[in-house]
CSV table of N, CA, C and O in Angstrom, one decimal:
chain,number,residue,atom,x,y,z
U,142,MET,N,139.1,170.4,142.8
U,142,MET,CA,139.2,169.3,141.9
U,142,MET,C,140.8,168.9,141.7
U,142,MET,O,141.0,167.8,142.0
U,143,THR,N,141.6,169.8,141.4
U,143,THR,CA,143.1,169.2,141.3
U,143,THR,C,143.7,169.1,142.7
U,143,THR,O,144.8,168.4,142.7
U,144,ARG,N,143.1,169.6,143.7
U,144,ARG,CA,143.6,169.3,145.2
U,144,ARG,C,143.8,167.7,145.4
U,144,ARG,O,144.4,167.4,146.4
U,145,ALA,N,143.0,167.0,144.8
U,145,ALA,CA,142.9,165.6,145.0
U,145,ALA,C,144.3,165.1,144.5
U,145,ALA,O,144.7,164.0,144.9
U,146,CYS,N,145.1,165.7,143.7
U,146,CYS,CA,146.3,165.4,143.3
U,146,CYS,C,147.6,165.6,144.4
U,146,CYS,O,148.7,165.1,144.1
U,147,ALA,N,147.3,166.3,145.3
U,147,ALA,CA,148.2,166.6,146.3
U,147,ALA,C,149.0,165.6,147.0
U,147,ALA,O,150.1,165.6,147.4
U,148,ASP,N,148.2,164.4,147.0
U,148,ASP,CA,148.9,163.3,147.7
U,148,ASP,C,149.7,162.4,146.6
U,148,ASP,O,150.3,161.4,147.0
U,149,GLY,N,149.6,162.8,145.3
U,149,GLY,CA,150.4,161.9,144.3
U,149,GLY,C,149.6,161.0,143.6
U,149,GLY,O,150.2,160.4,142.5
U,150,THR,N,148.2,160.8,143.9
U,150,THR,CA,147.6,159.9,143.1
U,150,THR,C,146.1,160.5,142.9
U,150,THR,O,145.4,160.7,143.8
U,151,CYS,N,145.8,160.6,141.5
U,151,CYS,CA,144.6,161.2,141.2
U,151,CYS,C,144.2,160.9,139.8
U,151,CYS,O,145.1,160.6,138.9
U,152,GLU,N,142.9,161.1,139.4
U,152,GLU,CA,142.4,161.2,138.0
U,152,GLU,C,141.5,162.4,137.9
U,152,GLU,O,140.6,162.3,138.6
U,153,VAL,N,141.8,163.2,137.2
U,153,VAL,CA,141.2,164.7,137.1
U,153,VAL,C,140.8,165.0,135.9
U,153,VAL,O,141.7,164.7,134.9
U,154,ARG,N,139.8,165.7,135.4
U,154,ARG,CA,139.4,166.5,134.3
U,154,ARG,C,140.1,167.9,134.4
U,154,ARG,O,139.7,168.5,135.3
U,155,VAL,N,140.8,168.3,133.4
U,155,VAL,CA,141.5,169.6,133.4
U,155,VAL,C,141.1,170.3,132.1
U,155,VAL,O,140.7,169.8,131.0
U,156,ASN,N,141.2,171.7,132.1
U,156,ASN,CA,141.2,172.4,130.9
U,156,ASN,C,142.5,173.3,131.1
U,156,ASN,O,143.3,173.1,131.9
U,157,SER,N,142.7,174.2,130.0
U,157,SER,CA,143.9,175.1,129.9
U,157,SER,C,144.0,176.0,131.1
U,157,SER,O,143.0,176.2,131.6
U,158,SER,N,145.2,176.2,131.4
U,158,SER,CA,145.6,177.1,132.6
U,158,SER,C,145.3,176.6,133.9
U,158,SER,O,145.3,177.3,134.8
U,159,VAL,N,145.2,175.2,134.1
U,159,VAL,CA,145.0,174.6,135.4
U,159,VAL,C,146.3,174.2,135.9
U,159,VAL,O,147.1,173.6,135.3
U,160,ARG,N,146.5,174.6,137.3
U,160,ARG,CA,147.6,174.1,138.0
U,160,ARG,C,147.4,172.9,138.9
U,160,ARG,O,146.4,173.1,139.7
U,161,VAL,N,148.1,171.9,138.8
U,161,VAL,CA,147.9,170.6,139.6
U,161,VAL,C,149.1,170.6,140.6
U,161,VAL,O,150.2,170.4,140.2
U,162,PRO,N,148.7,170.5,141.9
U,162,PRO,CA,149.8,170.6,142.8
U,162,PRO,C,150.2,169.2,143.1
U,162,PRO,O,149.3,168.2,142.9
U,163,LEU,N,151.5,168.9,143.3
U,163,LEU,CA,152.0,167.5,143.4
U,163,LEU,C,153.0,167.4,144.5
U,163,LEU,O,153.5,168.5,144.9
U,164,PRO,N,153.1,166.3,145.2
U,164,PRO,CA,154.1,166.3,146.3
U,164,PRO,C,155.5,166.4,145.9
U,164,PRO,O,155.9,165.6,145.0
U,165,LYS,N,156.4,167.2,146.6
U,165,LYS,CA,157.7,167.2,146.0
U,165,LYS,C,158.6,166.1,146.2
U,165,LYS,O,159.5,165.9,145.5
U,166,ARG,N,158.1,165.2,147.0
U,166,ARG,CA,159.0,164.0,147.3
U,166,ARG,C,159.1,163.1,146.0
U,166,ARG,O,159.8,162.2,146.0
U,167,PHE,N,158.2,163.4,145.1
U,167,PHE,CA,158.2,162.5,143.9
U,167,PHE,C,159.0,163.3,142.8
U,167,PHE,O,159.0,163.0,141.6
U,168,GLY,N,159.5,164.4,143.1
U,168,GLY,CA,160.5,165.1,142.1
U,168,GLY,C,159.8,166.1,141.2
U,168,GLY,O,160.4,166.6,140.4
U,169,LEU,N,158.4,166.5,141.5
U,169,LEU,CA,157.9,167.5,141.0
U,169,LEU,C,156.9,168.1,141.9
U,169,LEU,O,156.4,167.5,142.7
U,170,SER,N,156.8,169.4,141.8
U,170,SER,CA,156.1,170.3,142.8
U,170,SER,C,154.8,170.6,142.3
U,170,SER,O,153.7,170.9,142.9
U,171,SER,N,154.6,170.7,140.9
U,171,SER,CA,153.3,171.0,140.4
U,171,SER,C,153.2,170.7,138.8
U,171,SER,O,154.5,170.4,138.3
U,172,LEU,N,152.3,170.8,138.2
U,172,LEU,CA,152.1,170.4,136.8
U,172,LEU,C,151.0,171.5,136.4
U,172,LEU,O,150.0,171.6,136.8
U,173,LYS,N,151.4,172.2,135.3
U,173,LYS,CA,150.5,173.3,134.8
U,173,LYS,C,150.1,173.0,133.5
U,173,LYS,O,150.9,172.8,132.5
U,174,VAL,N,148.8,172.8,133.2
U,174,VAL,CA,148.2,172.6,131.8
U,174,VAL,C,148.3,173.9,131.0
U,174,VAL,O,147.8,174.9,131.5
U,175,THR,N,149.1,174.1,130.0
U,175,THR,CA,149.1,175.2,129.2
U,175,THR,C,148.4,175.2,127.9
U,175,THR,O,148.3,176.3,127.3
U,176,GLY,N,148.0,174.1,127.5
U,176,GLY,CA,147.1,174.2,126.3
U,176,GLY,C,146.5,172.7,126.0
U,176,GLY,O,147.0,171.7,126.4
U,177,ILE,N,145.3,172.6,125.3
U,177,ILE,CA,144.6,171.3,124.9
U,177,ILE,C,144.1,171.6,123.6
U,177,ILE,O,143.3,172.6,123.4
U,178,GLU,N,144.7,171.0,122.5
U,178,GLU,CA,144.1,171.0,121.2
U,178,GLU,C,144.6,169.9,120.3
U,178,GLU,O,145.6,169.3,120.6
U,179,ASP,N,143.8,169.5,119.3
U,179,ASP,CA,144.2,168.3,118.4
U,179,ASP,C,144.7,167.1,119.1
U,179,ASP,O,145.7,166.6,118.8
U,180,GLU,N,143.8,166.7,120.1
U,180,GLU,CA,144.1,165.4,120.9
U,180,GLU,C,145.3,165.4,121.6
U,180,GLU,O,145.9,164.5,121.9
U,181,THR,N,146.0,166.7,121.8
U,181,THR,CA,147.2,166.7,122.7
U,181,THR,C,146.8,167.7,123.8
U,181,THR,O,146.2,168.5,123.7
U,182,VAL,N,147.8,167.4,125.0
U,182,VAL,CA,147.8,168.3,126.1
U,182,VAL,C,149.2,168.9,126.2
U,182,VAL,O,150.0,167.9,126.2
U,183,SER,N,149.3,170.1,126.6
U,183,SER,CA,150.7,170.7,126.8
U,183,SER,C,150.8,171.0,128.3
U,183,SER,O,149.8,171.5,128.7
U,184,PHE,N,151.9,170.6,129.0
U,184,PHE,CA,152.1,171.0,130.3
U,184,PHE,C,153.4,171.6,130.6
U,184,PHE,O,154.4,171.5,129.7
U,185,VAL,N,153.6,172.4,131.6
U,185,VAL,CA,154.9,172.6,132.1
U,185,VAL,C,155.0,172.3,133.6
U,185,VAL,O,154.1,172.3,134.2
U,186,ALA,N,156.2,171.9,134.1
U,186,ALA,CA,156.4,171.5,135.5
U,186,ALA,C,157.8,172.1,135.9
U,186,ALA,O,158.9,171.7,135.2
U,187,PRO,N,157.9,172.9,136.9
U,187,PRO,CA,159.2,173.4,137.4
U,187,PRO,C,160.1,172.1,137.9
U,187,PRO,O,159.6,171.3,138.5
U,188,MET,N,161.3,172.3,137.6
U,188,MET,CA,162.3,171.3,138.2
U,188,MET,C,162.7,171.6,139.6
U,188,MET,O,162.9,172.8,139.8
U,189,ILE,N,162.7,170.6,140.4
U,189,ILE,CA,163.2,170.7,141.7
U,189,ILE,C,164.3,169.6,141.9
U,189,ILE,O,164.2,168.6,141.3
U,190,GLY,N,165.1,169.9,142.7
U,190,GLY,CA,166.3,169.0,143.0
U,190,GLY,C,167.3,169.0,141.9
U,190,GLY,O,167.3,170.0,141.1
U,191,SER,N,168.2,167.9,141.9
U,191,SER,CA,169.3,168.1,140.9
U,191,SER,C,169.3,166.9,140.0
U,191,SER,O,170.2,166.9,139.2
U,192,LYS,N,168.3,166.1,140.2
U,192,LYS,CA,168.3,164.9,139.2
U,192,LYS,C,166.9,164.8,138.5
U,192,LYS,O,166.0,164.9,139.1
U,193,PHE,N,166.9,164.7,137.1
U,193,PHE,CA,165.7,164.7,136.5
U,193,PHE,C,165.8,163.7,135.3
U,193,PHE,O,166.7,163.6,134.8
U,194,SER,N,164.6,163.0,135.1
U,194,SER,CA,164.7,161.9,134.1
U,194,SER,C,163.2,161.8,133.6
U,194,SER,O,162.1,162.3,134.3
U,195,SER,N,163.1,161.4,132.3
U,195,SER,CA,161.8,161.2,131.8
U,195,SER,C,161.9,159.9,130.9
U,195,SER,O,162.9,159.6,130.2
U,196,ASP,N,160.9,159.0,130.9
U,196,ASP,CA,161.0,157.9,130.1
U,196,ASP,C,160.6,158.0,128.6
U,196,ASP,O,160.7,157.2,127.9
U,197,GLY,N,160.3,159.3,128.2
U,197,GLY,CA,160.1,159.6,126.8
U,197,GLY,C,158.7,159.3,126.2
U,197,GLY,O,158.5,159.5,125.0
U,198,GLY,N,157.8,159.0,127.0
U,198,GLY,CA,156.4,158.6,126.6
U,198,GLY,C,155.7,159.8,125.9
U,198,GLY,O,154.9,159.6,125.2
U,199,CYS,N,156.1,160.9,126.3
U,199,CYS,CA,155.6,162.2,125.7
U,199,CYS,C,156.7,162.9,125.1
U,199,CYS,O,157.9,162.7,125.5
U,200,SER,N,156.5,163.8,124.3
U,200,SER,CA,157.4,164.7,123.8
U,200,SER,C,157.9,165.7,124.9
U,200,SER,O,157.1,166.5,125.5
U,201,ALA,N,159.2,165.8,125.4
U,201,ALA,CA,159.7,166.6,126.5
U,201,ALA,C,160.7,167.4,126.0
U,201,ALA,O,161.6,167.2,125.1
U,202,THR,N,160.7,168.7,126.5
U,202,THR,CA,161.8,169.7,126.4
U,202,THR,C,162.2,170.2,127.8
U,202,THR,O,161.3,170.2,128.8
U,203,ILE,N,163.4,170.5,128.1
U,203,ILE,CA,163.8,171.2,129.2
U,203,ILE,C,164.4,172.6,128.9
U,203,ILE,O,165.1,172.9,127.9
U,204,THR,N,163.9,173.5,129.6
U,204,THR,CA,164.3,174.9,129.4
U,204,THR,C,164.9,175.6,130.8
U,204,THR,O,164.3,175.1,131.8
U,205,GLY,N,165.9,176.3,130.5
U,205,GLY,CA,166.5,177.0,131.8
U,205,GLY,C,167.5,176.2,132.3
U,205,GLY,O,167.9,175.1,131.8
U,206,PRO,N,167.9,176.5,133.7
U,206,PRO,CA,167.6,177.7,134.3
U,206,PRO,C,168.1,178.9,133.6
U,206,PRO,O,169.1,178.9,132.8
U,207,MET,N,167.6,180.1,133.9
U,207,MET,CA,167.9,181.4,133.5
U,207,MET,C,168.3,182.3,134.7
U,207,MET,O,168.1,181.8,135.8
U,208,ALA,N,168.8,183.5,134.5
U,208,ALA,CA,169.1,184.4,135.4
U,208,ALA,C,168.2,184.4,136.6
U,208,ALA,O,168.6,184.3,137.9
U,209,ASN,N,166.9,184.7,136.3
U,209,ASN,CA,166.0,184.9,137.4
U,209,ASN,C,164.9,184.0,137.3
U,209,ASN,O,163.7,184.2,138.0
U,210,SER,N,165.0,182.8,136.9
U,210,SER,CA,164.0,181.8,136.8
U,210,SER,C,164.6,180.2,136.9
U,210,SER,O,165.7,180.0,136.4
U,211,ALA,N,163.7,179.4,137.3
U,211,ALA,CA,164.3,178.0,137.5
U,211,ALA,C,164.0,177.2,136.2
U,211,ALA,O,163.4,177.8,135.4
U,212,ALA,N,164.5,176.0,136.1
U,212,ALA,CA,164.5,175.3,134.9
U,212,ALA,C,163.0,174.7,134.9
U,212,ALA,O,162.5,174.5,136.1
U,213,PHE,N,162.5,174.2,133.9
U,213,PHE,CA,161.3,173.6,133.8
U,213,PHE,C,161.2,172.6,132.8
U,213,PHE,O,161.9,172.7,131.7
U,214,TRP,N,160.3,171.6,133.0
U,214,TRP,CA,160.0,170.5,131.9
U,214,TRP,C,158.9,171.2,131.0
U,214,TRP,O,157.9,171.6,131.5
U,215,GLY,N,158.9,170.9,129.7
U,215,GLY,CA,157.7,171.2,128.9
U,215,GLY,C,157.4,169.7,128.3
U,215,GLY,O,158.3,169.1,127.7
U,216,LEU,N,156.3,169.3,128.4
U,216,LEU,CA,155.6,168.2,128.1
U,216,LEU,C,154.5,168.3,127.0
U,216,LEU,O,153.5,169.0,127.4
U,217,THR,N,154.5,167.6,125.9
U,217,THR,CA,153.3,167.3,125.2
U,217,THR,C,153.0,166.0,124.9
U,217,THR,O,153.8,165.2,124.5
U,218,CYS,N,151.8,165.7,125.4
U,218,CYS,CA,151.2,164.3,125.4
U,218,CYS,C,150.0,164.2,124.6
U,218,CYS,O,149.0,165.0,124.7
U,219,GLY,N,149.9,163.1,123.8
U,219,GLY,CA,148.6,162.9,123.1
U,219,GLY,C,147.7,161.9,124.0
U,219,GLY,O,148.1,161.4,124.9
U,220,SER,N,146.5,161.9,123.4
U,220,SER,CA,145.5,161.0,124.2
U,220,SER,C,146.0,159.5,124.2
U,220,SER,O,146.5,159.0,123.1
U,221,GLY,N,146.1,158.9,125.4
U,221,GLY,CA,146.7,157.6,125.6
U,221,GLY,C,148.1,157.6,125.9
U,221,GLY,O,148.6,156.5,126.4
U,222,ASP,N,148.8,158.6,125.7
U,222,ASP,CA,150.2,158.7,126.0
U,222,ASP,C,150.4,158.6,127.6
U,222,ASP,O,149.7,159.2,128.5
U,223,THR,N,151.5,157.9,128.1
U,223,THR,CA,152.0,157.9,129.4
U,223,THR,C,153.4,158.2,129.4
U,223,THR,O,154.2,157.8,128.5
U,224,THR,N,154.0,158.9,130.5
U,224,THR,CA,155.3,159.1,130.7
U,224,THR,C,155.6,159.2,132.1
U,224,THR,O,154.6,159.3,133.0
U,225,VAL,N,156.8,158.9,132.5
U,225,VAL,CA,157.3,159.0,133.9
U,225,VAL,C,158.3,160.0,133.9
U,225,VAL,O,159.3,160.2,133.2
U,226,VAL,N,158.1,161.0,134.7
U,226,VAL,CA,159.1,162.2,135.0
U,226,VAL,C,159.5,162.1,136.5
U,226,VAL,O,158.6,162.1,137.4
U,227,ASN,N,160.8,161.9,136.6
U,227,ASN,CA,161.3,161.7,138.0
U,227,ASN,C,160.6,160.5,138.6
U,227,ASN,O,160.6,159.3,138.2
U,228,LYS,N,159.9,160.7,139.6
U,228,LYS,CA,159.0,159.6,140.3
U,228,LYS,C,157.6,159.7,140.3
U,228,LYS,O,156.9,159.0,140.8
U,229,MET,N,157.1,160.4,139.2
U,229,MET,CA,155.8,160.6,139.0
U,229,MET,C,155.4,160.0,137.6
U,229,MET,O,156.0,160.2,136.5
U,230,SER,N,154.2,159.3,137.5
U,230,SER,CA,153.7,158.8,136.3
U,230,SER,C,152.5,159.6,135.9
U,230,SER,O,151.6,159.9,136.6
U,231,LEU,N,152.5,160.1,134.6
U,231,LEU,CA,151.5,160.9,134.1
U,231,LEU,C,150.8,160.2,132.8
U,231,LEU,O,151.6,160.0,131.9
U,232,GLU,N,149.5,160.2,132.8
U,232,GLU,CA,149.0,159.6,131.7
U,232,GLU,C,147.7,160.5,131.2
U,232,GLU,O,147.0,161.0,132.0
U,233,VAL,N,147.5,160.7,129.9
U,233,VAL,CA,146.6,161.4,129.4
U,233,VAL,C,145.6,160.4,129.0
U,233,VAL,O,145.7,159.7,128.0
U,234,VAL,N,144.4,160.3,129.8
U,234,VAL,CA,143.4,159.2,129.5
U,234,VAL,C,142.6,159.4,128.3
U,234,VAL,O,142.4,158.5,127.5
U,235,GLY,N,142.4,160.7,128.1
U,235,GLY,CA,141.6,161.0,127.0
U,235,GLY,C,141.4,162.5,126.8
U,235,GLY,O,141.7,163.2,127.8
U,236,VAL,N,141.1,163.0,125.5
U,236,VAL,CA,141.0,164.5,125.3
U,236,VAL,C,139.7,164.7,124.6
U,236,VAL,O,139.4,163.9,123.5
U,237,THR,N,138.8,165.5,125.0
U,237,THR,CA,137.6,165.9,124.4
U,237,THR,C,137.5,167.4,124.3
U,237,THR,O,137.3,168.1,125.3
U,238,GLY,N,137.5,167.9,123.0
U,238,GLY,CA,137.5,169.4,122.8
U,238,GLY,C,138.5,170.1,123.5
U,238,GLY,O,139.7,169.9,123.3
U,239,LYS,N,138.3,170.9,124.5
U,239,LYS,CA,139.3,171.7,125.2
U,239,LYS,C,139.5,171.2,126.6
U,239,LYS,O,139.8,172.0,127.5
U,240,ALA,N,139.1,170.0,126.8
U,240,ALA,CA,139.3,169.3,128.1
U,240,ALA,C,140.0,168.0,128.0
U,240,ALA,O,140.0,167.4,127.1
U,241,ALA,N,140.5,167.6,129.1
U,241,ALA,CA,141.3,166.3,129.1
U,241,ALA,C,141.2,165.7,130.5
U,241,ALA,O,141.0,166.3,131.5
U,242,VAL,N,141.2,164.3,130.5
U,242,VAL,CA,141.4,163.6,131.6
U,242,VAL,C,142.8,163.1,131.9
U,242,VAL,O,143.4,162.4,131.0
U,243,ILE,N,143.4,163.5,133.1
U,243,ILE,CA,144.8,163.0,133.3
U,243,ILE,C,144.8,162.0,134.6
U,243,ILE,O,144.0,162.3,135.4
U,244,ARG,N,145.6,161.1,134.5
U,244,ARG,CA,145.8,160.2,135.6
U,244,ARG,C,147.3,160.4,136.1
U,244,ARG,O,148.3,160.3,135.3
U,245,ILE,N,147.5,160.6,137.3
U,245,ILE,CA,148.8,160.8,137.9
U,245,ILE,C,148.9,159.9,139.2
U,245,ILE,O,148.0,159.8,140.0
U,246,ARG,N,150.1,159.3,139.3
U,246,ARG,CA,150.5,158.3,140.4
U,246,ARG,C,151.9,158.1,140.5
U,246,ARG,O,152.5,158.5,139.5
U,247,PRO,N,152.4,157.9,141.7
U,247,PRO,CA,154.0,157.5,141.8
U,247,PRO,C,154.2,156.3,140.8
U,247,PRO,O,153.4,155.5,140.6
U,248,ALA,N,155.4,156.7,140.3
U,248,ALA,CA,156.0,155.7,139.2
U,248,ALA,C,156.6,154.5,140.2
U,248,ALA,O,157.1,154.5,141.2
């Protein structure tokens, strides 16, 4: 199901603990869903490269890098929120219970 995102364009239904592969050429190598509750979806994405940006459409935090781990984005998005991270657009189309539909495409 999430393999459809490997080219950078998809709309998929996800639940917690799902890893979504993304093409590195858009500045993200993957996106992992870490939680879904109260109409919000939480994600983490490892940072690659040396330039990172977000348009602020979702709540974003940056953690790291640390001694033995890379830096990563933490994102929390509500139903209907859209954000652009590096060259990828991420939209939470909707949240129902413990599942969400997300849309990913090049920005």
